[in-house]
Coordinates of C-alpha atoms in Angstrom, one line a residue:
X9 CA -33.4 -12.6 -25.1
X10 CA -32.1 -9.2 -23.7
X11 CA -28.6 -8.0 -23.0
X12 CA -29.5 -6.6 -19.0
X13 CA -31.9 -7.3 -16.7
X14 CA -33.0 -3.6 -16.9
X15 CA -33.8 -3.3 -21.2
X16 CA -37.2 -2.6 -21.3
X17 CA -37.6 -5.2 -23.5
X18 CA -36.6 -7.9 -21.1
X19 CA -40.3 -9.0 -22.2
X20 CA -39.4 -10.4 -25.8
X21 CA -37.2 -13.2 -24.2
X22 CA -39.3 -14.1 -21.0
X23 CA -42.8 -13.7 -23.4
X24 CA -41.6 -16.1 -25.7
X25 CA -40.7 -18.7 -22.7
X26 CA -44.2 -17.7 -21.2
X27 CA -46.2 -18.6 -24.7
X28 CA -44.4 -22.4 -24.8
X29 CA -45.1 -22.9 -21.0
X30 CA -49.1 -22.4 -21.7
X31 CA -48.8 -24.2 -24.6
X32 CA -47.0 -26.9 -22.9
X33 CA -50.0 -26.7 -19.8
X34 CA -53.4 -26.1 -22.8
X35 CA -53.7 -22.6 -21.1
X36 CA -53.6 -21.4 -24.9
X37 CA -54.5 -23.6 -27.3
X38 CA -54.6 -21.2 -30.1
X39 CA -50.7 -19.6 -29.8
X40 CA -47.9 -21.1 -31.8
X41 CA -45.1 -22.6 -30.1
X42 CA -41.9 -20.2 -30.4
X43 CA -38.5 -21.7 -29.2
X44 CA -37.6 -19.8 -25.8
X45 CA -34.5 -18.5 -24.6
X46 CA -31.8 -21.3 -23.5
X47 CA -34.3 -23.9 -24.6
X48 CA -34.5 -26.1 -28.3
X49 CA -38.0 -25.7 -29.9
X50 CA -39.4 -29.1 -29.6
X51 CA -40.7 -30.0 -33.0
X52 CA -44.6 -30.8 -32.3
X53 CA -46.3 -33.0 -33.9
X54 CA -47.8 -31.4 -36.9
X55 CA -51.5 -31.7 -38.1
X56 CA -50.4 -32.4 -41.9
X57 CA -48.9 -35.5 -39.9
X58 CA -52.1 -36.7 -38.7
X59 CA -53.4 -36.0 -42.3
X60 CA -51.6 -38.1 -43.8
X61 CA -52.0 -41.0 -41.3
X62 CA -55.7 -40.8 -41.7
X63 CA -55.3 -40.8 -45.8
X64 CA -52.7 -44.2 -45.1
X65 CA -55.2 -46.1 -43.2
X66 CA -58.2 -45.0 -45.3
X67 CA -56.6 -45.1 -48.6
X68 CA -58.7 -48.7 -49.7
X69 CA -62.0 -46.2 -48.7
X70 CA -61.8 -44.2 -51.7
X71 CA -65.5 -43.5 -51.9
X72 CA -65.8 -43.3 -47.8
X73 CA -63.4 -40.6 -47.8
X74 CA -65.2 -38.6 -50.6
X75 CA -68.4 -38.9 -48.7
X76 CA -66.4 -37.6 -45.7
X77 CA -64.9 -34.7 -47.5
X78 CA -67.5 -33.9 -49.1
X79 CA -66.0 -34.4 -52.1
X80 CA -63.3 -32.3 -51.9
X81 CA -60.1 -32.6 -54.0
X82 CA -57.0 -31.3 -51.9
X83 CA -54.1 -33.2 -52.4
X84 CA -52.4 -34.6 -49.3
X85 CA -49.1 -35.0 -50.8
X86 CA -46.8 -33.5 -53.7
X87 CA -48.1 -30.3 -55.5
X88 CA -46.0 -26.7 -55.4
X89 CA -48.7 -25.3 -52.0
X90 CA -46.9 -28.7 -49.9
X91 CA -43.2 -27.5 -51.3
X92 CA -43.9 -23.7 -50.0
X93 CA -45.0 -25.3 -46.8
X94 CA -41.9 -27.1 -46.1
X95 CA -39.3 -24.3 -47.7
X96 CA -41.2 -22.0 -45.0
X97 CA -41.1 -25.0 -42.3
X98 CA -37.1 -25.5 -43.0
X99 CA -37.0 -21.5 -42.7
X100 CA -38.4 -21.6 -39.9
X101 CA -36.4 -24.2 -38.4
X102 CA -33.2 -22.6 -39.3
X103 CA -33.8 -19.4 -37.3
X104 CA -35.1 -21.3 -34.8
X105 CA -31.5 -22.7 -34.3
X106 CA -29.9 -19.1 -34.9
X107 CA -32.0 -18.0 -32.3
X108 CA -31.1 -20.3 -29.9
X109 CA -27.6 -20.3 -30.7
X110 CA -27.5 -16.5 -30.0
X111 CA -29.1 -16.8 -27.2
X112 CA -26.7 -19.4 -26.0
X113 CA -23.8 -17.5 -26.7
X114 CA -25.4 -14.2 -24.8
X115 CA -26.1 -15.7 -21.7
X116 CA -22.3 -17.4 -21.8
X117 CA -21.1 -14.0 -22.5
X118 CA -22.8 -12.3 -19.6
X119 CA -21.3 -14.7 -17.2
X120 CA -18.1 -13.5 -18.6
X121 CA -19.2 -9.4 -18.3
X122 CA -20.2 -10.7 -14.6
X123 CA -17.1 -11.6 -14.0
X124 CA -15.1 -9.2 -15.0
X125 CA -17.3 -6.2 -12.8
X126 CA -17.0 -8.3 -10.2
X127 CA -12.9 -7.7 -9.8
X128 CA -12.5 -4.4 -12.2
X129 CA -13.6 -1.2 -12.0
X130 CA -11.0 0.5 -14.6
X131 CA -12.0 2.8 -17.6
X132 CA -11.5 -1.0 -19.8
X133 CA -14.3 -3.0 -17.7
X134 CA -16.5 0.3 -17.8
X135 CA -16.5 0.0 -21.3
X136 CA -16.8 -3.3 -22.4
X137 CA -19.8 -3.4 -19.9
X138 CA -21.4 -0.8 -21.9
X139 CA -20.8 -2.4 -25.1
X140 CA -21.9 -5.3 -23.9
X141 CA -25.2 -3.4 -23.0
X142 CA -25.8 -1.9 -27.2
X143 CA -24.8 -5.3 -28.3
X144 CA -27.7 -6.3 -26.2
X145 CA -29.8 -3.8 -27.5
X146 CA -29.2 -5.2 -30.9
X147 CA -29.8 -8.5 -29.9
X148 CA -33.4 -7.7 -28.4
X149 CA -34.3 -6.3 -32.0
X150 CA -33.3 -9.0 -33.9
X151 CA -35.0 -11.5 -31.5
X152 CA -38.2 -9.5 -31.3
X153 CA -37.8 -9.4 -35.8
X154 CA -38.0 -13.4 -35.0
X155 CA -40.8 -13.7 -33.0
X156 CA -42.6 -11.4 -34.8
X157 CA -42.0 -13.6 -37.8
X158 CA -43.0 -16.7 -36.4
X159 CA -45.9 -15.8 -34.3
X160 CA -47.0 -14.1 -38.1
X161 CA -47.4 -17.2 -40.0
X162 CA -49.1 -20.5 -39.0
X163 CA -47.3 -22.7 -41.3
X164 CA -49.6 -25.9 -39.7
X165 CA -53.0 -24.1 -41.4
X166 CA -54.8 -26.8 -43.4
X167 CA -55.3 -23.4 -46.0
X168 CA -52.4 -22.3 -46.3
X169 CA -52.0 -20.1 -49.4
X170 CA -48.6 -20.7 -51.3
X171 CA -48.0 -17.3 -51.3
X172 CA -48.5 -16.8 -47.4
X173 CA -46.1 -19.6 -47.5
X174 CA -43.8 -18.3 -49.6
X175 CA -43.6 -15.0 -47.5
X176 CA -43.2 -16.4 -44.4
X177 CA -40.1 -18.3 -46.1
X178 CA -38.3 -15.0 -46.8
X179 CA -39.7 -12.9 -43.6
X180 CA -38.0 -16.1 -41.5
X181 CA -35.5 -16.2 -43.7
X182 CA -34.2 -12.7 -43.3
X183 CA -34.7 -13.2 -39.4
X184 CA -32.4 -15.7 -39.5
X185 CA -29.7 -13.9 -41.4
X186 CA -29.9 -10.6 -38.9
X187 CA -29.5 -13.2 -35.8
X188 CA -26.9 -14.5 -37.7
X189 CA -25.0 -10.8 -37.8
X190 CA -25.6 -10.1 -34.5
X191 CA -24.3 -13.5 -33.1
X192 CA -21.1 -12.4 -35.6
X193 CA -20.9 -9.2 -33.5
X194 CA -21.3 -10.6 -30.2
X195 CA -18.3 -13.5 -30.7
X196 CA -16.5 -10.7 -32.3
X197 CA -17.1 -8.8 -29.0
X198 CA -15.9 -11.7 -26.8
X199 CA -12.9 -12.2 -27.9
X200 CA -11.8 -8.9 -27.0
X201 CA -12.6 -9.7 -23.8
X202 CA -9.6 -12.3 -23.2
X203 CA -7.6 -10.3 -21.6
X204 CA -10.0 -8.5 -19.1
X205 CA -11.3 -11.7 -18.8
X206 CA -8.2 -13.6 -18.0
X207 CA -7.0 -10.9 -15.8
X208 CA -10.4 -11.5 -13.5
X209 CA -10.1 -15.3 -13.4
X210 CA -7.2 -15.3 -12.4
X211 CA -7.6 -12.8 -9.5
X212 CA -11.2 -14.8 -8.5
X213 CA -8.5 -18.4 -9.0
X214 CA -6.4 -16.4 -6.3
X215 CA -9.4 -15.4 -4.1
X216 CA -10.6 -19.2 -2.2
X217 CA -7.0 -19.9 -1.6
X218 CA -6.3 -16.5 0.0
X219 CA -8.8 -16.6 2.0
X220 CA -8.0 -19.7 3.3
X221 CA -4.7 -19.0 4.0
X222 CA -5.9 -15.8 5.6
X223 CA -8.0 -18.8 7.9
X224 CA -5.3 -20.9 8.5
X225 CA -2.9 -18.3 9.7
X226 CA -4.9 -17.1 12.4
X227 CA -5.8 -20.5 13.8
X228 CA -1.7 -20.9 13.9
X229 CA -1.4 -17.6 15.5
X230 CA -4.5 -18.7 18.1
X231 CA -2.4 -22.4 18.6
X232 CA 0.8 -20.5 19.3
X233 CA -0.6 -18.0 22.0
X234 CA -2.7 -21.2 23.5
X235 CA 1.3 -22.7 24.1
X236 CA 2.7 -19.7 25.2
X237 CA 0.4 -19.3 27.7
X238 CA 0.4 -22.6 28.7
X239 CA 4.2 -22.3 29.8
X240 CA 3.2 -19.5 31.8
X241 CA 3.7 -16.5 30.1
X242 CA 0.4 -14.1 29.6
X243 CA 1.5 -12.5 26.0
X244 CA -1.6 -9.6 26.7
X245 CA -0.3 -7.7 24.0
X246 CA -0.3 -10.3 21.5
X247 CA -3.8 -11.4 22.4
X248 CA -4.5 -8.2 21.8
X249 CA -3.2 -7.6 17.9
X250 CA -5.0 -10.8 17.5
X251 CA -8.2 -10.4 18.9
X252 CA -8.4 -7.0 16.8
X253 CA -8.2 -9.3 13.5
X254 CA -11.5 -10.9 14.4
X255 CA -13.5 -8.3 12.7
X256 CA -11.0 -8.6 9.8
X257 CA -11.8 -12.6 10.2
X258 CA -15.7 -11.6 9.9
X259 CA -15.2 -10.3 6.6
X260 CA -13.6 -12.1 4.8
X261 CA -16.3 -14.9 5.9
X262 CA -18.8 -12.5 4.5
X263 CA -17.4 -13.2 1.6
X264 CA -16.7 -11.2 -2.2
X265 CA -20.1 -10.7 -2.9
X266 CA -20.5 -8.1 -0.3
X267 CA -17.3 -7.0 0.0
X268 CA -15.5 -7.1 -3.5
X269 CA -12.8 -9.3 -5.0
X270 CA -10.1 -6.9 -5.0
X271 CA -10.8 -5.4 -1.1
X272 CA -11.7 -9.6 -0.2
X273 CA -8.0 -10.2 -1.3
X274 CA -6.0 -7.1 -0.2
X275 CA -8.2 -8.1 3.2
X276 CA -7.1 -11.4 2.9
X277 CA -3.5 -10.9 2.2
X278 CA -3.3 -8.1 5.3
X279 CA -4.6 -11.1 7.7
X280 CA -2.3 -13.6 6.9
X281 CA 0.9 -11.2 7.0
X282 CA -0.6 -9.8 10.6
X283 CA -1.9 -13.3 12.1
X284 CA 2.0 -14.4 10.9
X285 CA 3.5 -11.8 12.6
X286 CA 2.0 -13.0 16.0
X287 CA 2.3 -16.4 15.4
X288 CA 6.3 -16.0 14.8
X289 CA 6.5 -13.4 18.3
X290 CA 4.0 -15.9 20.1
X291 CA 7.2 -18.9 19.1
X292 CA 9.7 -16.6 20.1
X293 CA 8.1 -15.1 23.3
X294 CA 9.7 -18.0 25.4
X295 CA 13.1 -17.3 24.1
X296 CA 12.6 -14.0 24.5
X297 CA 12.1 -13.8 27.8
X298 CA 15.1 -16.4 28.3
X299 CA 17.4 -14.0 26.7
X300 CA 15.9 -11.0 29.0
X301 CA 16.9 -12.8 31.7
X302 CA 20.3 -13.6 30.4
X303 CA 21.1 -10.4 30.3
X304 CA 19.3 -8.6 33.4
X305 CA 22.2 -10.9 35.1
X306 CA 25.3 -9.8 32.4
X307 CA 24.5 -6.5 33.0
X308 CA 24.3 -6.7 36.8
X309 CA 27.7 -8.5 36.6
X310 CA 28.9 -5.8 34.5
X311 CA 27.7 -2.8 36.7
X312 CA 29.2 -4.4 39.8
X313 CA 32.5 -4.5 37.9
X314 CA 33.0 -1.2 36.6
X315 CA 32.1 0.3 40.1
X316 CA 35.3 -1.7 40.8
X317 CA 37.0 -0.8 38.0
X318 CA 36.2 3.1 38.6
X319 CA 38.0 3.1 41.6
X320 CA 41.0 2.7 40.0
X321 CA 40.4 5.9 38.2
X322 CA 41.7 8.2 40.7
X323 CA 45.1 6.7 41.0
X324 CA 45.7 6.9 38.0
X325 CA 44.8 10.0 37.8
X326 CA 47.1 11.2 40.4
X327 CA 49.8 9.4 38.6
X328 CA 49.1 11.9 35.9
X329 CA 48.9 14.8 37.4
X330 CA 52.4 14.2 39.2
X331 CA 54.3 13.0 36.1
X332 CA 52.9 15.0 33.4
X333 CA 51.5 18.5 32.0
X334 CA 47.9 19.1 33.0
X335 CA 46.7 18.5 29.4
X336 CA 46.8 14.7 29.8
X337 CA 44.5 15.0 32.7
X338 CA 42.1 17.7 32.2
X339 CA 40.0 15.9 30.8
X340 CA 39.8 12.9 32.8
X341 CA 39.3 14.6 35.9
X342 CA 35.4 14.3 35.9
X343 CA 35.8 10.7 34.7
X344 CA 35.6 9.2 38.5
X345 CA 32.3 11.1 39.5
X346 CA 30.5 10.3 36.5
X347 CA 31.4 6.9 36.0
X348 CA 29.5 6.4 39.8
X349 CA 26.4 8.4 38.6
X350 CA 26.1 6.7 35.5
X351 CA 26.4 3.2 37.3
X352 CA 23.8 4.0 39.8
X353 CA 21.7 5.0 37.0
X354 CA 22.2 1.9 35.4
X355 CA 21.6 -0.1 38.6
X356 CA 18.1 1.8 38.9
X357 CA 17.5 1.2 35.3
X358 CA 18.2 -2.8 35.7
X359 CA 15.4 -2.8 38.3
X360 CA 13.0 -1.3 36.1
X361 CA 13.8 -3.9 33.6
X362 CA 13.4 -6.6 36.1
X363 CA 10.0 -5.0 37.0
X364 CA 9.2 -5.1 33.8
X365 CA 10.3 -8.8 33.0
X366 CA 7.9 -9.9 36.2
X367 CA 5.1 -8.1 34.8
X368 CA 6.0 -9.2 31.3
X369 CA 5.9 -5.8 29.5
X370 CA 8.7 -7.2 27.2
X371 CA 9.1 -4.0 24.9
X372 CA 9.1 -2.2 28.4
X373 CA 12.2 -4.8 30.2
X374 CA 13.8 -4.5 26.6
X375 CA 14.0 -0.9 26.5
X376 CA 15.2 -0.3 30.1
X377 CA 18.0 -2.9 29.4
X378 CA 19.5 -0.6 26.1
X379 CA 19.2 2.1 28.5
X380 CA 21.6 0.3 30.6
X381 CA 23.7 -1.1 28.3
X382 CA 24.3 2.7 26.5
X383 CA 25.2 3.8 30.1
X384 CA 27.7 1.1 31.0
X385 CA 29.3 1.3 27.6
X386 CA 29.7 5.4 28.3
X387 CA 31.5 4.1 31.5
X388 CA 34.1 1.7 30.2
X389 CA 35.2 4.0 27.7
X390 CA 35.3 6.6 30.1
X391 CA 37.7 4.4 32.5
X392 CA 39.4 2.8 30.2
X393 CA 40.8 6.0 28.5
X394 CA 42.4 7.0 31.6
X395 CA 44.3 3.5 31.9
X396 CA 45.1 3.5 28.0
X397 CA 46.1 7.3 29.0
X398 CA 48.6 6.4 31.0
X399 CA 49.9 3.4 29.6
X400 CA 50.4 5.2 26.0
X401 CA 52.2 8.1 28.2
X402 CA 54.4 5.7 29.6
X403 CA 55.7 3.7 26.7
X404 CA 56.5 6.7 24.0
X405 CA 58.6 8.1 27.5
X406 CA 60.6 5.1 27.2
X407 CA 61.1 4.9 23.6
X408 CA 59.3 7.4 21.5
X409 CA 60.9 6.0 18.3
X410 CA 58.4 3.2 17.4
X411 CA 56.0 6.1 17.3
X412 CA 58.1 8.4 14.9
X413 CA 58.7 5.4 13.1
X414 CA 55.5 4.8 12.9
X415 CA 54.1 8.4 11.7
X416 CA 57.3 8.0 9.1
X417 CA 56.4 5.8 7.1
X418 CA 52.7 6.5 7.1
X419 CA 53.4 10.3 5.4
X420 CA 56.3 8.3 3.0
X421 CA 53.4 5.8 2.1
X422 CA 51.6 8.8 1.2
X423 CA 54.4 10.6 -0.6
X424 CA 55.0 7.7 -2.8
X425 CA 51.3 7.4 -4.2
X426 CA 51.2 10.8 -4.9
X427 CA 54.4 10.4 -7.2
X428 CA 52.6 7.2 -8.7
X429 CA 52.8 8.0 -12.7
X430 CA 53.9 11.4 -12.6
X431 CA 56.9 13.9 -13.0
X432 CA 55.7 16.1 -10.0
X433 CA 52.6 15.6 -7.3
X434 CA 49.3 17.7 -7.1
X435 CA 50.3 20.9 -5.2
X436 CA 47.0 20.4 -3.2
X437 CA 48.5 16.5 -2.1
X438 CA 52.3 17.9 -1.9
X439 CA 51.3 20.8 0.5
X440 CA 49.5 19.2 3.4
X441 CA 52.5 16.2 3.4
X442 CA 55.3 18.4 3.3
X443 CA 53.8 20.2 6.0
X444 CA 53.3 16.7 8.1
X445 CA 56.8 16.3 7.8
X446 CA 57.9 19.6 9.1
X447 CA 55.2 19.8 12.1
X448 CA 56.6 15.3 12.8
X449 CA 60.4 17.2 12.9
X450 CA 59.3 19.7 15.2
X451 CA 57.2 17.5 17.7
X452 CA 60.5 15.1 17.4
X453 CA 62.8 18.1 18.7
X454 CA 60.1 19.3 21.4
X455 CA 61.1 15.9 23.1
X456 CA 64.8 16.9 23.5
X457 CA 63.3 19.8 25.9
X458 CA 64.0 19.2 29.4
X459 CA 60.7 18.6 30.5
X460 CA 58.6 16.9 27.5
X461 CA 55.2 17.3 26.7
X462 CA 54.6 13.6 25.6
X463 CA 51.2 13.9 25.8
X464 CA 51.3 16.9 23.1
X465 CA 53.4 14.7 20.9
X466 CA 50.9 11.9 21.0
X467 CA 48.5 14.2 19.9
X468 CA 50.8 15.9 17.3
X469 CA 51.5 12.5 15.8
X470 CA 48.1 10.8 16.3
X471 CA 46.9 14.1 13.7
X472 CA 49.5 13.7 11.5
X473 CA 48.4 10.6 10.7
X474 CA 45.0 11.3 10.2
X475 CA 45.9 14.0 8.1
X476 CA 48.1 11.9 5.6
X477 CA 45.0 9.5 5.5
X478 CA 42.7 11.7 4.2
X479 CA 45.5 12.6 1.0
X480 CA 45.7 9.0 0.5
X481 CA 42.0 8.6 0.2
X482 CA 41.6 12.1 -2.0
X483 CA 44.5 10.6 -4.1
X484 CA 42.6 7.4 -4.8
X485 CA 38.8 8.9 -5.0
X486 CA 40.4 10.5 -7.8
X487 CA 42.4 8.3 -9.6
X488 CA 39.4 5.5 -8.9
X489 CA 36.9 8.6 -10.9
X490 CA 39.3 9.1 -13.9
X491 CA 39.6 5.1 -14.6
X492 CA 36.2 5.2 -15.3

């Protein structure tokens, strides 16, 4: 029995296994038979057996036997030498069983120590792997105190003193009880292990099923590009992410032993979420490249319009310029010049992304379509503001009460939260309110001029406004802090 592969005593377990097999074959007729590791000694059939057959049968022979003995007067049966012999046989016999119960129990436990280097490598594993290796150490002495015993005493001798008998009872005896201690060691031993050894079977329970997952998922991954490219569409790049899983795909068919339980399944689990995320783009490439489409021909629409659309610019510019101060206008002026570079851009950029789309660079036609998208939407805004310039322009020179009105009641609103619950209001909220009430009355008397600036008091108002919005949100960032 030994405790590693590498004790140099490995000897004492695979001697004793070697002595039964020659027995077993005649190749040593004079060695006693010794119960081997994982094996029950076979009780053999005993020469005081034969004995006693031969005095049965020849038992109405009395004077045939004499003449055969000799005359000799050993007793076959009864007598205290025959009660040594079968204390030291039952001895015997007893660590026998010990023996092969610790051995049982040793090998069972080494399966478990196997498993548990085969998925951990912390400080824990290190360690019950080397106490595993003393215990075997201990194991190997009390086997070798065993054989020794046994291969000591020939308990079958037709001579056998009582006293030779009587010390092969104890010698046995006490072989028994140290296998006995060390068998109470080792199931002491294993179950500490539980938790390292739970821990491990449950990762080696996870490892078949994640590889087989990992299998499964690039065969759907495989069945999905087949389809796509079926309907036409070449998908080079994701044949390409897939074909770089195959080496991936060879080791995990290599399998744990070479590669380890833990890297197996982070391997495994890094080939299913990969092969999964081809599979799913391999589905949607067909959509995909319906929704490209789609919007190559939006866009185009939308290009052709706003060239339209940004033609209208100018007059509306000129509007401005005659009616109003050249602040309302400033600003616009470049508006009709870059709205035409920035759709030509965009109509260059759309046949890239159609370029694209034929060659089905995907990520290419995608990109080139934000790029046009960012532009058009500059463009709109651009135009539009000089429309909604006008327009805004128009209506507070017809009736600029709505807007007072309207800038009014947005600095009361204020004014009343800030008196919510108290005698007088912050100084730092009162301030910037009374001040959008005086700068409101001024930009309200600047319209009685005789040329108005209405523009100006759009702006005026339009910043009031903002500015009583951020008291109200200081206001309630506070009050919102102190409730808690």
């Amino acid at each position: 029995m030994t405790a590693t592969d590498a004790q140099p005593q490995a000897g004492i377990a695979g001697a004793v296994r070697e002595r039964s097999r020659r027995r077993a074959v005649g190749a040593d007729p004079s060695a006693r038979a010794v119960p081997g590791l994982g094996e029950r000694r076979a009780p053999a059939p005993r020469a005081t057996g034969l004995r006693d057959l031969c005095v049965l049968v020849l038992a109405p022979l009395p004077l045939l036997a004499l003449a055969v003995t000799g005359g000799g007067t050993r007793r076959w049966f009864g007598g205290r030498g025959e009660g040594q012999r079968a204390e030291a046989q039952a001895a015997k016999d007893a660590a026998a069983e010990a023996f092969y119960e610790l051995d049982t129990a040793q090998r069972d436990l080494k399966i478990s120590i196997e498993t548990i280097t085969a998925v951990d490598s912390s400080p824990a594993a290190r360690k019950a792997v080397d106490d595993f290796d003393a215990l075997g150490r201990r194991i190997d002495e009390a086997s070798h105190a065993y054989i020794t015993a046994v291969d000591a005493h020939d308990l079958d001798r037709d001579d056998l003193e009582p006293s030779v008998a009587s010390r092969a009872r104890a010698e046995l005896t006490s072989a028994k009880e140290q296998l006995i201690r060390v068998k109470g060691e080792l199931d002491r031993f294993g179950a500490g292990l539980g938790p390292l050894l739970g821990s491990a079977e449950t990762q080696l329970a996870r490892l078949a099923p994640a590889v087989e997952r990992a299998r499964q998922a690039l065969l759907g991954a495989s069945n999905a590009l087949d389809s796509v490219r079926a309907s036409g569409l070449r998908a080079d790049d994701l044949a390409a992410r897939l074909a770089a899983l195959a080496p991936e795909l060879t080791k995990l068919n290599q399998g744990a032993g070479r590669h380890g339980v833990t890297e197996t399944l982070q391997r495994a689990d890094r080939v299913l979420r990969d092969a999964e995320a081809v599979r799913a783009e391999a589905e949607k490439l067909p959509e995909r490249a319906a929704e490209i489409d789609r919007r190559l021909v939006s866009l185009r629409t939308r290009a052709q319009a706003l060239t339209t659309r940004s033609a209208s610019v100018e007059p509306v510019l000129s509007e401005l310029r005659r009616r109003f101060s050249a602040a309302c206008w400033q600003d616009l002026q470049p508006v009709p010049e870059q709205a035409a570079v920035n759709v030509r851009r965009a109509e260059e950029k759309l046949k890239e992304a159609a370029q694209a789309r034929d060659e089905q660079r995907w990520a290419d036609a995608t990109s080139r379509l934000s790029t046009v998208r960012a532009l058009l939407n500059t463009t709109d805004e651009a135009v539009s503001a000089a429309g909604d310039r006008l327009r805004r322009i128009d209506d507070v020179a017809k009736d600029p009460q709505q807007e007072i009105q309207r800038t009014r009641f947005a600095i009361r609103d204020a004014q009343r939260l800030a008196m919510a619950g108290r005698q007088t209001p912050e100084p730092r909220h009162a301030r910037p309110l009374d001040d959008a009430v005086a700068r409101l009355d001024q930009a309200v008397t600047a319209l009685e001029n005789r040329h108005p600036d209405y523009w100006h008091f759009l702006t005026v108002t339009e910043g009031l406004r903002q500015t009583v919005a951020d008291v109200v949100a200081d206001i309630r960032e506070e009050r919102g802090a102190g409730s808690h």
